[in-house]
PDB file of N, CA and C and ligand atoms in Angstrom:
ATOM      1  N   MET A 124       0.801  -1.328  -0.151  1.00  0.00           N
ATOM      2  CA  MET A 124       0.027   0.267   0.014  1.00  0.00           C
ATOM      3  C   MET A 124       0.795   1.237  -0.077  1.00  0.00           C
ATOM      4  N   ALA A 125       0.543   2.053  -0.560  1.00  0.00           N
ATOM      5  CA  ALA A 125       1.171   3.493  -1.244  1.00  0.00           C
ATOM      6  C   ALA A 125       1.491   4.206   0.407  1.00  0.00           C
ATOM      7  N   ASN A 126       2.575   4.654   0.506  1.00  0.00           N
ATOM      8  CA  ASN A 126       2.149   5.675   2.101  1.00  0.00           C
ATOM      9  C   ASN A 126       1.376   6.907   1.651  1.00  0.00           C
ATOM     10  N   MET A 127       0.617   7.307   1.840  1.00  0.00           N
ATOM     11  CA  MET A 127      -0.091   8.509   1.829  1.00  0.00           C
ATOM     12  C   MET A 127      -0.001   9.398   3.280  1.00  0.00           C
ATOM     13  N   LYS A 128       0.455  10.566   2.506  1.00  0.00           N
ATOM     14  CA  LYS A 128       0.990  11.738   3.576  1.00  0.00           C
ATOM     15  C   LYS A 128      -0.078  12.580   4.466  1.00  0.00           C
ATOM     16  N   ILE A 129      -1.057  12.359   3.275  1.00  0.00           N
ATOM     17  CA  ILE A 129      -2.617  13.206   3.701  1.00  0.00           C
ATOM     18  C   ILE A 129      -3.167  12.071   4.056  1.00  0.00           C
ATOM     19  N   LYS A 130      -4.132  12.571   5.414  1.00  0.00           N
ATOM     20  CA  LYS A 130      -4.829  11.805   6.231  1.00  0.00           C
ATOM     21  C   LYS A 130      -6.586  12.150   5.624  1.00  0.00           C
ATOM     22  N   LYS A 131      -7.407  11.483   6.102  1.00  0.00           N
ATOM     23  CA  LYS A 131      -8.917  12.147   6.081  1.00  0.00           C
ATOM     24  C   LYS A 131      -8.875  13.254   6.988  1.00  0.00           C
ATOM     25  N   GLY A 132      -9.725  14.248   7.185  1.00  0.00           N
ATOM     26  CA  GLY A 132     -10.060  14.910   8.249  1.00  0.00           C
ATOM     27  C   GLY A 132      -8.814  16.281   7.924  1.00  0.00           C
ATOM     28  N   ASP A 133      -7.801  16.153   7.178  1.00  0.00           N
ATOM     29  CA  ASP A 133      -6.581  17.199   7.018  1.00  0.00           C
ATOM     30  C   ASP A 133      -7.129  18.050   6.544  1.00  0.00           C
ATOM     31  N   THR A 134      -6.977  19.526   6.636  1.00  0.00           N
ATOM     32  CA  THR A 134      -7.338  20.749   6.043  1.00  0.00           C
ATOM     33  C   THR A 134      -6.374  20.825   4.899  1.00  0.00           C
ATOM     34  N   VAL A 135      -6.261  21.112   3.727  1.00  0.00           N
ATOM     35  CA  VAL A 135      -5.431  20.915   2.874  1.00  0.00           C
ATOM     36  C   VAL A 135      -5.802  22.109   1.656  1.00  0.00           C
ATOM     37  N   VAL A 136      -4.646  22.314   1.171  1.00  0.00           N
ATOM     38  CA  VAL A 136      -4.578  23.548  -0.068  1.00  0.00           C
ATOM     39  C   VAL A 136      -3.982  23.116  -1.164  1.00  0.00           C
ATOM     40  N   VAL A 137      -4.963  23.608  -2.358  1.00  0.00           N
ATOM     41  CA  VAL A 137      -4.830  23.094  -3.788  1.00  0.00           C
ATOM     42  C   VAL A 137      -3.669  23.929  -4.390  1.00  0.00           C
ATOM     43  N   LEU A 138      -2.524  23.466  -4.859  1.00  0.00           N
ATOM     44  CA  LEU A 138      -1.626  23.702  -5.350  1.00  0.00           C
ATOM     45  C   LEU A 138      -1.496  24.342  -7.015  1.00  0.00           C
ATOM     46  N   SER A 139      -2.493  23.408  -7.598  1.00  0.00           N
ATOM     47  CA  SER A 139      -2.410  23.959  -9.115  1.00  0.00           C
ATOM     48  C   SER A 139      -3.991  23.534 -10.028  1.00  0.00           C
ATOM     49  N   GLY A 140      -4.152  24.097 -10.718  1.00  0.00           N
ATOM     50  CA  GLY A 140      -5.388  23.388 -11.476  1.00  0.00           C
ATOM     51  C   GLY A 140      -6.416  24.705 -11.059  1.00  0.00           C
ATOM     52  N   LYS A 141      -7.392  24.326 -11.507  1.00  0.00           N
ATOM     53  CA  LYS A 141      -8.463  25.764 -11.724  1.00  0.00           C
ATOM     54  C   LYS A 141      -9.092  26.038 -10.033  1.00  0.00           C
ATOM     55  N   ASP A 142      -8.678  24.984  -9.193  1.00  0.00           N
ATOM     56  CA  ASP A 142      -8.817  25.357  -7.748  1.00  0.00           C
ATOM     57  C   ASP A 142      -7.784  25.711  -6.704  1.00  0.00           C
ATOM     58  N   LYS A 143      -6.870  26.103  -7.637  1.00  0.00           N
ATOM     59  CA  LYS A 143      -5.578  26.604  -6.987  1.00  0.00           C
ATOM     60  C   LYS A 143      -5.978  27.671  -5.584  1.00  0.00           C
ATOM     61  N   GLY A 144      -5.190  27.174  -4.497  1.00  0.00           N
ATOM     62  CA  GLY A 144      -5.829  28.333  -3.546  1.00  0.00           C
ATOM     63  C   GLY A 144      -6.842  27.827  -2.367  1.00  0.00           C
ATOM     64  N   LYS A 145      -7.729  26.692  -3.297  1.00  0.00           N
ATOM     65  CA  LYS A 145      -8.666  26.581  -2.349  1.00  0.00           C
ATOM     66  C   LYS A 145      -8.488  25.507  -1.231  1.00  0.00           C
ATOM     67  N   GLN A 146      -8.775  25.887   0.248  1.00  0.00           N
ATOM     68  CA  GLN A 146      -9.076  25.052   1.002  1.00  0.00           C
ATOM     69  C   GLN A 146     -10.095  24.329   1.422  1.00  0.00           C
ATOM     70  N   GLY A 147      -9.821  22.764   1.808  1.00  0.00           N
ATOM     71  CA  GLY A 147     -10.962  22.050   2.303  1.00  0.00           C
ATOM     72  C   GLY A 147     -10.347  21.164   3.060  1.00  0.00           C
ATOM     73  N   LYS A 148     -11.459  20.608   3.855  1.00  0.00           N
ATOM     74  CA  LYS A 148     -11.602  19.245   4.665  1.00  0.00           C
ATOM     75  C   LYS A 148     -11.278  18.158   3.691  1.00  0.00           C
ATOM     76  N   VAL A 149     -10.465  17.364   3.805  1.00  0.00           N
ATOM     77  CA  VAL A 149     -10.173  15.578   3.126  1.00  0.00           C
ATOM     78  C   VAL A 149     -11.239  14.876   3.587  1.00  0.00           C
ATOM     79  N   GLN A 150     -11.952  14.331   2.617  1.00  0.00           N
ATOM     80  CA  GLN A 150     -13.110  13.734   2.926  1.00  0.00           C
ATOM     81  C   GLN A 150     -12.766  12.345   2.538  1.00  0.00           C
ATOM     82  N   VAL A 151     -11.909  11.954   1.458  1.00  0.00           N
ATOM     83  CA  VAL A 151     -11.589  10.489   1.091  1.00  0.00           C
ATOM     84  C   VAL A 151     -10.262  10.484   0.538  1.00  0.00           C
ATOM     85  N   VAL A 152      -9.746   9.301   0.932  1.00  0.00           N
ATOM     86  CA  VAL A 152      -8.366   9.389   0.700  1.00  0.00           C
ATOM     87  C   VAL A 152      -8.287   8.095   0.025  1.00  0.00           C
ATOM     88  N   ILE A 153      -7.544   7.983  -1.231  1.00  0.00           N
ATOM     89  CA  ILE A 153      -7.646   6.842  -2.361  1.00  0.00           C
ATOM     90  C   ILE A 153      -6.448   6.395  -2.392  1.00  0.00           C
ATOM     91  N   PRO A 154      -5.329   5.583  -1.710  1.00  0.00           N
ATOM     92  CA  PRO A 154      -4.061   5.619  -1.616  1.00  0.00           C
ATOM     93  C   PRO A 154      -3.727   4.658  -3.096  1.00  0.00           C
ATOM     94  N   SER A 155      -4.638   3.594  -3.303  1.00  0.00           N
ATOM     95  CA  SER A 155      -4.487   2.984  -4.737  1.00  0.00           C
ATOM     96  C   SER A 155      -4.177   3.680  -5.816  1.00  0.00           C
ATOM     97  N   ASP A 156      -5.115   5.221  -5.954  1.00  0.00           N
ATOM     98  CA  ASP A 156      -5.061   6.026  -7.099  1.00  0.00           C
ATOM     99  C   ASP A 156      -4.042   7.057  -6.448  1.00  0.00           C
ATOM    100  N   ARG A 157      -3.607   7.287  -5.611  1.00  0.00           N
ATOM    101  CA  ARG A 157      -2.733   8.648  -4.928  1.00  0.00           C
ATOM    102  C   ARG A 157      -3.697   9.543  -4.985  1.00  0.00           C
ATOM    103  N   LYS A 158      -5.036   9.482  -4.999  1.00  0.00           N
ATOM    104  CA  LYS A 158      -5.825  10.611  -5.053  1.00  0.00           C
ATOM    105  C   LYS A 158      -6.517  10.922  -4.001  1.00  0.00           C
ATOM    106  N   VAL A 159      -7.233  12.007  -3.670  1.00  0.00           N
ATOM    107  CA  VAL A 159      -7.749  12.659  -2.222  1.00  0.00           C
ATOM    108  C   VAL A 159      -9.150  13.335  -2.550  1.00  0.00           C
ATOM    109  N   VAL A 160     -10.300  13.205  -1.870  1.00  0.00           N
ATOM    110  CA  VAL A 160     -11.597  14.138  -2.185  1.00  0.00           C
ATOM    111  C   VAL A 160     -11.418  15.099  -1.173  1.00  0.00           C
ATOM    112  N   VAL A 161     -11.409  16.307  -1.581  1.00  0.00           N
ATOM    113  CA  VAL A 161     -11.617  17.629  -0.758  1.00  0.00           C
ATOM    114  C   VAL A 161     -12.845  18.400  -1.090  1.00  0.00           C
ATOM    115  N   GLU A 162     -13.311  18.317   0.319  1.00  0.00           N
ATOM    116  CA  GLU A 162     -14.694  19.359   0.242  1.00  0.00           C
ATOM    117  C   GLU A 162     -14.562  20.582  -0.329  1.00  0.00           C
ATOM    118  N   GLY A 163     -15.653  20.793  -1.667  1.00  0.00           N
ATOM    119  CA  GLY A 163     -15.359  22.008  -1.975  1.00  0.00           C
ATOM    120  C   GLY A 163     -14.725  21.960  -3.474  1.00  0.00           C
ATOM    121  N   VAL A 164     -13.723  21.393  -3.342  1.00  0.00           N
ATOM    122  CA  VAL A 164     -12.624  21.258  -4.597  1.00  0.00           C
ATOM    123  C   VAL A 164     -12.817  20.077  -5.803  1.00  0.00           C
ATOM    124  N   ASN A 165     -12.724  20.805  -6.906  1.00  0.00           N
ATOM    125  CA  ASN A 165     -12.853  20.073  -7.888  1.00  0.00           C
ATOM    126  C   ASN A 165     -14.285  19.663  -8.439  1.00  0.00           C
ATOM    127  N   ILE A 166     -15.339  20.660  -7.904  1.00  0.00           N
ATOM    128  CA  ILE A 166     -16.717  20.420  -8.268  1.00  0.00           C
ATOM    129  C   ILE A 166     -16.865  20.180  -9.503  1.00  0.00           C
ATOM    130  N   VAL A 167     -17.511  18.434  -9.871  1.00  0.00           N
ATOM    131  CA  VAL A 167     -18.113  18.145 -11.221  1.00  0.00           C
ATOM    132  C   VAL A 167     -19.920  18.064 -11.605  1.00  0.00           C
ATOM    133  N   THR A 168     -20.263  18.443 -12.104  1.00  0.00           N
ATOM    134  CA  THR A 168     -21.894  18.674 -12.391  1.00  0.00           C
ATOM    135  C   THR A 168     -22.004  16.993 -12.924  1.00  0.00           C
ATOM    136  N   CYS A 169     -23.217  16.249 -12.101  1.00  0.00           N
ATOM    137  CA  CYS A 169     -23.364  14.778 -12.910  1.00  0.00           C
ATOM    138  C   CYS A 169     -24.724  15.499 -13.109  1.00  0.00           C
ATOM    139  N   HIS A 170     -25.297  14.856 -13.871  1.00  0.00           N
ATOM    140  CA  HIS A 170     -26.853  14.911 -14.540  1.00  0.00           C
ATOM    141  C   HIS A 170     -27.184  13.182 -14.036  1.00  0.00           C
ATOM    142  N   THR A 171     -28.471  13.715 -13.467  1.00  0.00           N
ATOM    143  CA  THR A 171     -28.900  12.224 -12.858  1.00  0.00           C
ATOM    144  C   THR A 171     -30.475  12.186 -13.726  1.00  0.00           C
ATOM    145  N   LYS A 172     -30.765  10.862 -14.319  1.00  0.00           N
ATOM    146  CA  LYS A 172     -31.760  10.554 -14.440  1.00  0.00           C
ATOM    147  C   LYS A 172     -32.751   9.944 -13.773  1.00  0.00           C
ATOM    148  N   PRO A 173     -34.196  10.265 -14.034  1.00  0.00           N
ATOM    149  CA  PRO A 173     -34.866   9.804 -13.029  1.00  0.00           C
ATOM    150  C   PRO A 173     -35.000   8.080 -13.178  1.00  0.00           C
ATOM    151  N   ARG A 174     -35.270   7.458 -12.049  1.00  0.00           N
ATOM    152  CA  ARG A 174     -34.849   5.979 -11.779  1.00  0.00           C
ATOM    153  C   ARG A 174     -36.253   5.687 -12.238  1.00  0.00           C
ATOM    154  N   ARG A 175     -37.195   6.115 -11.246  1.00  0.00           N
ATOM    155  CA  ARG A 175     -38.510   5.642 -10.879  1.00  0.00           C
ATOM    156  C   ARG A 175     -39.401   6.601 -11.797  1.00  0.00           C
ATOM    157  N   GLN A 176     -40.690   5.893 -12.056  1.00  0.00           N
ATOM    158  CA  GLN A 176     -41.637   6.933 -12.647  1.00  0.00           C
ATOM    159  C   GLN A 176     -42.225   8.136 -11.446  1.00  0.00           C
ATOM    160  N   GLY A 177     -42.331   9.234 -11.839  1.00  0.00           N
ATOM    161  CA  GLY A 177     -42.442  10.220 -10.688  1.00  0.00           C
ATOM    162  C   GLY A 177     -41.593  10.867 -10.140  1.00  0.00           C
ATOM    163  N   GLU A 178     -40.181  10.373 -10.351  1.00  0.00           N
ATOM    164  CA  GLU A 178     -39.191  10.934 -10.070  1.00  0.00           C
ATOM    165  C   GLU A 178     -38.872  11.986 -10.903  1.00  0.00           C
ATOM    166  N   THR A 179     -38.136  13.060 -10.818  1.00  0.00           N
ATOM    167  CA  THR A 179     -37.498  14.142 -11.776  1.00  0.00           C
ATOM    168  C   THR A 179     -35.800  13.979 -11.848  1.00  0.00           C
ATOM    169  N   GLY A 180     -35.142  13.927 -13.041  1.00  0.00           N
ATOM    170  CA  GLY A 180     -33.910  14.107 -12.829  1.00  0.00           C
ATOM    171  C   GLY A 180     -33.321  15.458 -12.060  1.00  0.00           C
ATOM    172  N   GLY A 181     -32.194  15.291 -12.078  1.00  0.00           N
ATOM    173  CA  GLY A 181     -31.476  16.571 -11.608  1.00  0.00           C
ATOM    174  C   GLY A 181     -30.117  16.594 -11.987  1.00  0.00           C
ATOM    175  N   ILE A 182     -29.933  17.837 -11.653  1.00  0.00           N
ATOM    176  CA  ILE A 182     -28.244  18.027 -11.457  1.00  0.00           C
ATOM    177  C   ILE A 182     -27.610  17.983 -10.590  1.00  0.00           C
ATOM    178  N   VAL A 183     -26.682  17.120  -9.985  1.00  0.00           N
ATOM    179  CA  VAL A 183     -25.746  16.815  -8.953  1.00  0.00           C
ATOM    180  C   VAL A 183     -24.702  17.276  -8.741  1.00  0.00           C
ATOM    181  N   LYS A 184     -24.259  18.248  -8.195  1.00  0.00           N
ATOM    182  CA  LYS A 184     -22.680  18.611  -7.902  1.00  0.00           C
ATOM    183  C   LYS A 184     -21.883  18.027  -6.705  1.00  0.00           C
ATOM    184  N   ARG A 185     -20.720  17.316  -7.141  1.00  0.00           N
ATOM    185  CA  ARG A 185     -20.066  16.739  -6.568  1.00  0.00           C
ATOM    186  C   ARG A 185     -18.486  16.543  -6.454  1.00  0.00           C
ATOM    187  N   GLU A 186     -18.019  16.446  -5.263  1.00  0.00           N
ATOM    188  CA  GLU A 186     -16.427  16.606  -5.432  1.00  0.00           C
ATOM    189  C   GLU A 186     -15.580  15.506  -6.445  1.00  0.00           C
ATOM    190  N   ALA A 187     -14.928  15.522  -7.174  1.00  0.00           N
ATOM    191  CA  ALA A 187     -14.160  14.664  -7.742  1.00  0.00           C
ATOM    192  C   ALA A 187     -12.417  14.606  -7.805  1.00  0.00           C
ATOM    193  N   ALA A 188     -12.015  13.092  -7.329  1.00  0.00           N
ATOM    194  CA  ALA A 188     -10.845  13.194  -6.719  1.00  0.00           C
ATOM    195  C   ALA A 188      -9.813  13.868  -7.258  1.00  0.00           C
ATOM    196  N   ILE A 189      -8.690  14.312  -7.090  1.00  0.00           N
ATOM    197  CA  ILE A 189      -7.524  14.895  -7.378  1.00  0.00           C
ATOM    198  C   ILE A 189      -6.735  14.300  -6.637  1.00  0.00           C
ATOM    199  N   TYR A 190      -5.330  14.704  -7.615  1.00  0.00           N
ATOM    200  CA  TYR A 190      -4.206  14.001  -7.152  1.00  0.00           C
ATOM    201  C   TYR A 190      -3.686  14.507  -5.795  1.00  0.00           C
ATOM    202  N   ALA A 191      -3.346  13.304  -4.776  1.00  0.00           N
ATOM    203  CA  ALA A 191      -2.785  13.961  -3.435  1.00  0.00           C
ATOM    204  C   ALA A 191      -1.597  15.189  -3.826  1.00  0.00           C
ATOM    205  N   SER A 192      -1.057  14.847  -4.958  1.00  0.00           N
ATOM    206  CA  SER A 192       0.321  15.697  -5.080  1.00  0.00           C
ATOM    207  C   SER A 192       0.162  17.136  -5.508  1.00  0.00           C
ATOM    208  N   LYS A 193      -0.875  17.354  -5.747  1.00  0.00           N
ATOM    209  CA  LYS A 193      -1.680  18.837  -6.138  1.00  0.00           C
ATOM    210  C   LYS A 193      -2.183  19.506  -4.774  1.00  0.00           C
ATOM    211  N   VAL A 194      -1.783  18.752  -3.711  1.00  0.00           N
ATOM    212  CA  VAL A 194      -2.490  19.568  -2.460  1.00  0.00           C
ATOM    213  C   VAL A 194      -1.381  19.442  -1.631  1.00  0.00           C
ATOM    214  N   GLN A 195      -1.238  20.405  -0.650  1.00  0.00           N
ATOM    215  CA  GLN A 195      -0.283  20.204   0.520  1.00  0.00           C
ATOM    216  C   GLN A 195      -1.582  20.767   1.982  1.00  0.00           C
ATOM    217  N   VAL A 196      -0.890  19.934   2.725  1.00  0.00           N
ATOM    218  CA  VAL A 196      -1.713  20.296   4.211  1.00  0.00           C
ATOM    219  C   VAL A 196      -1.363  21.426   4.734  1.00  0.00           C
ATOM    220  N   VAL A 197      -2.479  21.941   5.525  1.00  0.00           N
ATOM    221  CA  VAL A 197      -2.350  23.300   5.971  1.00  0.00           C
ATOM    222  C   VAL A 197      -2.175  22.859   7.449  1.00  0.00           C
ATOM    223  N   CYS A 198      -1.185  23.761   8.145  1.00  0.00           N
ATOM    224  CA  CYS A 198      -0.485  23.387   9.480  1.00  0.00           C
ATOM    225  C   CYS A 198      -1.700  24.448  10.598  1.00  0.00           C
ATOM    226  N   PRO A 199      -2.722  23.413  11.179  1.00  0.00           N
ATOM    227  CA  PRO A 199      -3.449  23.764  12.243  1.00  0.00           C
ATOM    228  C   PRO A 199      -3.300  25.046  13.026  1.00  0.00           C
ATOM    229  N   LYS A 200      -1.578  24.699  13.561  1.00  0.00           N
ATOM    230  CA  LYS A 200      -0.741  25.791  14.376  1.00  0.00           C
ATOM    231  C   LYS A 200      -0.599  27.316  13.796  1.00  0.00           C
ATOM    232  N   CYS A 201       0.231  27.202  12.357  1.00  0.00           N
ATOM    233  CA  CYS A 201       0.935  28.193  11.822  1.00  0.00           C
ATOM    234  C   CYS A 201       0.091  28.599  10.411  1.00  0.00           C
ATOM    235  N   SER A 202      -0.732  27.976  10.347  1.00  0.00           N
ATOM    236  CA  SER A 202      -1.713  27.878   8.996  1.00  0.00           C
ATOM    237  C   SER A 202      -1.030  28.175   7.747  1.00  0.00           C
ATOM    238  N   LYS A 203       0.171  27.672   7.684  1.00  0.00           N
ATOM    239  CA  LYS A 203       1.233  27.618   6.535  1.00  0.00           C
ATOM    240  C   LYS A 203       0.746  26.238   5.526  1.00  0.00           C
ATOM    241  N   ALA A 204       0.754  26.493   4.681  1.00  0.00           N
ATOM    242  CA  ALA A 204       0.658  25.143   3.904  1.00  0.00           C
ATOM    243  C   ALA A 204       2.333  24.620   3.826  1.00  0.00           C
ATOM    244  N   THR A 205       2.003  23.282   4.303  1.00  0.00           N
ATOM    245  CA  THR A 205       3.263  22.720   4.572  1.00  0.00           C
ATOM    246  C   THR A 205       3.431  21.224   3.895  1.00  0.00           C
ATOM    247  N   ARG A 206       5.152  20.889   3.754  1.00  0.00           N
ATOM    248  CA  ARG A 206       5.254  19.723   3.475  1.00  0.00           C
ATOM    249  C   ARG A 206       5.009  18.548   4.827  1.00  0.00           C
ATOM    250  N   VAL A 207       4.933  17.472   4.247  1.00  0.00           N
ATOM    251  CA  VAL A 207       4.733  16.909   5.674  1.00  0.00           C
ATOM    252  C   VAL A 207       5.899  15.991   5.927  1.00  0.00           C
ATOM    253  N   ALA A 208       6.522  16.291   7.378  1.00  0.00           N
ATOM    254  CA  ALA A 208       7.654  15.602   7.875  1.00  0.00           C
ATOM    255  C   ALA A 208       7.261  14.916   8.637  1.00  0.00           C
ATOM    256  N   TYR A 209       8.582  13.835   9.092  1.00  0.00           N
ATOM    257  CA  TYR A 209       8.105  12.657   9.913  1.00  0.00           C
ATOM    258  C   TYR A 209       9.157  12.705  10.916  1.00  0.00           C
ATOM    259  N   LYS A 210       8.436  12.725  12.199  1.00  0.00           N
ATOM    260  CA  LYS A 210       9.289  12.611  13.402  1.00  0.00           C
ATOM    261  C   LYS A 210       9.057  11.537  14.322  1.00  0.00           C
ATOM    262  N   ILE A 211      10.049  10.637  14.726  1.00  0.00           N
ATOM    263  CA  ILE A 211       9.879   9.419  15.333  1.00  0.00           C
ATOM    264  C   ILE A 211      10.088   9.825  17.129  1.00  0.00           C
ATOM    265  N   GLU A 212       9.461   9.240  17.548  1.00  0.00           N
ATOM    266  CA  GLU A 212       9.200   9.431  19.075  1.00  0.00           C
ATOM    267  C   GLU A 212       8.664   8.208  19.714  1.00  0.00           C
ATOM    268  N   ASP A 213       9.819   7.605  20.591  1.00  0.00           N
ATOM    269  CA  ASP A 213       9.053   6.527  21.161  1.00  0.00           C
ATOM    270  C   ASP A 213       9.013   5.198  20.406  1.00  0.00           C
ATOM    271  N   GLY A 214       9.530   5.463  19.440  1.00  0.00           N
ATOM    272  CA  GLY A 214       9.194   4.440  18.298  1.00  0.00           C
ATOM    273  C   GLY A 214       7.785   4.369  17.312  1.00  0.00           C
ATOM    274  N   LYS A 215       7.198   5.518  17.709  1.00  0.00           N
ATOM    275  CA  LYS A 215       6.076   6.186  16.817  1.00  0.00           C
ATOM    276  C   LYS A 215       6.094   7.351  16.031  1.00  0.00           C
ATOM    277  N   LYS A 216       5.814   7.066  14.583  1.00  0.00           N
ATOM    278  CA  LYS A 216       6.394   8.144  13.514  1.00  0.00           C
ATOM    279  C   LYS A 216       4.946   9.169  13.628  1.00  0.00           C
ATOM    280  N   SER A 217       5.010  10.356  14.013  1.00  0.00           N
ATOM    281  CA  SER A 217       4.074  11.127  13.338  1.00  0.00           C
ATOM    282  C   SER A 217       4.246  12.484  12.911  1.00  0.00           C
ATOM    283  N   ARG A 218       3.567  12.898  12.009  1.00  0.00           N
ATOM    284  CA  ARG A 218       3.625  13.984  11.151  1.00  0.00           C
ATOM    285  C   ARG A 218       3.691  15.416  11.452  1.00  0.00           C
ATOM    286  N   VAL A 219       4.689  15.779  11.305  1.00  0.00           N
ATOM    287  CA  VAL A 219       5.026  17.213  11.817  1.00  0.00           C
ATOM    288  C   VAL A 219       5.106  18.757  10.254  1.00  0.00           C
ATOM    289  N   CYS A 220       4.692  19.468  10.968  1.00  0.00           N
ATOM    290  CA  CYS A 220       4.536  20.550   9.940  1.00  0.00           C
ATOM    291  C   CYS A 220       6.067  20.799  10.019  1.00  0.00           C
ATOM    292  N   LYS A 221       6.815  21.232   8.682  1.00  0.00           N
ATOM    293  CA  LYS A 221       7.858  21.579   8.532  1.00  0.00           C
ATOM    294  C   LYS A 221       8.207  23.272   8.704  1.00  0.00           C
ATOM    295  N   HIS A 222       7.448  24.013   9.013  1.00  0.00           N
ATOM    296  CA  HIS A 222       7.389  25.293   9.433  1.00  0.00           C
ATOM    297  C   HIS A 222       7.582  25.517  11.213  1.00  0.00           C
ATOM    298  N   CYS A 223       6.548  24.960  11.625  1.00  0.00           N
ATOM    299  CA  CYS A 223       6.646  25.283  12.985  1.00  0.00           C
ATOM    300  C   CYS A 223       7.109  24.010  14.210  1.00  0.00           C
ATOM    301  N   GLY A 224       6.997  22.999  13.209  1.00  0.00           N
ATOM    302  CA  GLY A 224       7.566  21.696  13.958  1.00  0.00           C
ATOM    303  C   GLY A 224       6.223  21.347  14.940  1.00  0.00           C
ATOM    304  N   ALA A 225       5.258  21.399  14.825  1.00  0.00           N
ATOM    305  CA  ALA A 225       3.734  21.304  15.302  1.00  0.00           C
ATOM    306  C   ALA A 225       3.240  20.173  14.885  1.00  0.00           C
ATOM    307  N   ALA A 226       2.374  18.930  15.698  1.00  0.00           N
ATOM    308  CA  ALA A 226       2.010  17.765  15.090  1.00  0.00           C
ATOM    309  C   ALA A 226       0.618  18.178  14.039  1.00  0.00           C
ATOM    310  N   LEU A 227       0.712  16.860  13.046  1.00  0.00           N
ATOM    311  CA  LEU A 227      -0.405  17.230  12.195  1.00  0.00           C
ATOM    312  C   LEU A 227      -1.425  16.068  12.493  1.00  0.00           C
TER     313      LEU A 227
HETATM  314 ZN1  LIG B 433       3.173  24.787  11.574  1.00  0.00          ZN
END
């Protein structure tokens, strides 16, 4: 399994593309694709067809997955976008901010 530096619930900022600069919470991590789904980022519009009689079709907007390499974690302490560093303490690996050293 690929090691994903980004975890569900992280606040991330988009580094490139049409949503550059947008921030949101990671909702889903897909390690096999190295992709993440971020709240409010990469919104796609889906047209749904009525499945049953009496139902109306509609337009649904939802987030599509983007490459994890296109986002960076935003440190909750210093509010800077950071690359994730690792610190090993008591045999436990933890993620830390490269700017301020806070645990992520
Ligand atoms: Zn920080």
